[in-house]
Structure formats: structure tokens, C-alpha cells
């Protein structure tokens, strides 16, 4: 195997590891914020006027998932450079 192929395989392998780690980090940070189907502040005495839970905007946000998304992008760049 030539040196160039070894470097390419190393870049592709490291890129795949970065992408998998990025997906795991983004998933775990979203799950750590709580259940997506329930609001954090549930008032039991107030009747609901809608089927949608209140307070959903704070569970999914781009800034909280930015480290995971960054790792995914870095992994994709490494895979494309190695290919």
C-alpha cells in the first residue's frame, strides 16, 4: 500500500469517527434537555386549549447542538478530502 492510500484511509476513518461522535453529541444534548413531547412547566389545573404542548421552542435549538453539528461538518470534510 502506498503512503498516499494510507493517509487517505486515515482521513476517511477519522472523518467517520468525527461524524458518528457528532451525531451522538447532538442527540445526547437534545435528550438531556428533557422530553420533547412534554412541557417543562405543566400546570395541572389549567385545561389545554390545543393538542400541541406548550414551551417546545426551548428543546430544539441550533446553538445547543452546534458542537455536534460542527463535528459532523468536520467529519464530512475529512471524508471528502480523503476520497
Tab-separated table of C-alpha atoms in Angstrom:
chain	number	residue	atom	x	y	z
A	1	UNK	CA	0.000	0.000	0.000
A	2	UNK	CA	1.353	3.406	-0.872
A	3	UNK	CA	1.764	6.226	1.590
A	4	UNK	CA	-0.961	8.267	-0.152
A	5	UNK	CA	-3.529	5.485	0.251
A	6	UNK	CA	-2.649	5.077	3.908
A	7	UNK	CA	-3.162	8.789	4.542
A	8	UNK	CA	-6.460	8.695	2.634
A	9	UNK	CA	-7.704	5.751	4.703
A	10	UNK	CA	-6.656	7.511	7.903
A	11	UNK	CA	-8.534	10.681	6.894
A	12	UNK	CA	-11.647	8.730	5.943
A	13	UNK	CA	-11.562	6.719	9.184
A	14	UNK	CA	-11.065	9.808	11.338
A	15	UNK	CA	-13.841	11.590	9.413
A	16	UNK	CA	-16.251	8.721	10.026
A	17	UNK	CA	-15.409	8.730	13.736
A	18	UNK	CA	-15.998	12.503	13.874
A	19	UNK	CA	-19.369	12.163	12.141
A	20	UNK	CA	-20.536	9.394	14.472
A	21	UNK	CA	-19.359	11.352	17.522
A	22	UNK	CA	-21.126	14.481	16.236
A	23	UNK	CA	-24.421	12.647	15.831
A	24	UNK	CA	-24.096	11.171	19.318
A	25	UNK	CA	-23.256	14.541	20.896
A	26	UNK	CA	-26.161	16.286	19.159
A	27	UNK	CA	-28.561	13.511	20.149
A	28	UNK	CA	-27.446	13.405	23.764
A	29	UNK	CA	-27.596	17.183	24.160
A	30	UNK	CA	-31.163	17.205	22.825
A	31	UNK	CA	-32.210	14.323	25.072
A	32	UNK	CA	-30.595	15.976	28.088
A	33	UNK	CA	-32.937	18.955	27.711
A	34	UNK	CA	-35.944	16.785	28.519
A	35	UNK	CA	-38.764	15.034	26.750
A	36	UNK	CA	-39.827	16.661	23.516
A	37	UNK	CA	-43.491	15.770	23.966
A	38	UNK	CA	-43.969	17.437	27.359
A	39	UNK	CA	-43.552	20.959	28.583
A	40	UNK	CA	-41.213	21.662	31.484
A	41	UNK	CA	-43.828	23.642	33.359
A	42	UNK	CA	-47.004	21.624	33.395
A	43	UNK	CA	-49.912	23.301	35.134
A	44	UNK	CA	-52.331	20.573	36.034
A	45	UNK	CA	-55.226	22.857	36.944
A	46	UNK	CA	-55.330	24.727	33.608
A	47	UNK	CA	-57.175	22.976	30.777
A	48	UNK	CA	-55.378	22.731	27.478
A	49	UNK	CA	-56.828	24.607	24.533
A	50	UNK	CA	-54.657	22.873	21.957
A	51	UNK	CA	-53.194	19.458	21.306
A	52	UNK	CA	-49.683	20.854	20.996
A	53	UNK	CA	-47.606	21.036	24.157
A	54	UNK	CA	-46.544	24.467	25.289
A	55	UNK	CA	-42.906	25.544	25.599
A	56	UNK	CA	-41.478	23.475	22.779
A	57	UNK	CA	-39.184	26.190	21.444
A	58	UNK	CA	-36.568	25.662	24.135
A	59	UNK	CA	-35.969	21.961	23.439
A	60	UNK	CA	-34.716	22.115	19.849
A	61	UNK	CA	-32.227	24.868	19.167
A	62	UNK	CA	-29.267	25.287	16.882
A	63	UNK	CA	-26.917	26.789	19.458
A	64	UNK	CA	-27.269	23.825	21.807
A	65	UNK	CA	-26.468	21.356	19.039
A	66	UNK	CA	-23.639	23.388	17.490
A	67	UNK	CA	-20.752	21.226	18.824
A	68	UNK	CA	-22.315	18.100	17.348
A	69	UNK	CA	-23.098	19.790	14.060
A	70	UNK	CA	-19.532	21.105	13.930
A	71	UNK	CA	-18.113	17.611	14.366
A	72	UNK	CA	-20.391	16.306	11.617
A	73	UNK	CA	-19.189	19.017	9.233
A	74	UNK	CA	-15.522	18.400	10.103
A	75	UNK	CA	-16.024	14.672	9.585
A	76	UNK	CA	-17.662	15.231	6.204
A	77	UNK	CA	-14.796	17.481	5.083
A	78	UNK	CA	-12.229	14.892	6.172
A	79	UNK	CA	-14.065	12.147	4.278
A	80	UNK	CA	-14.254	14.217	1.112
A	81	UNK	CA	-10.570	15.205	1.368
A	82	UNK	CA	-9.571	11.582	1.865
A	83	UNK	CA	-11.653	10.267	-1.032
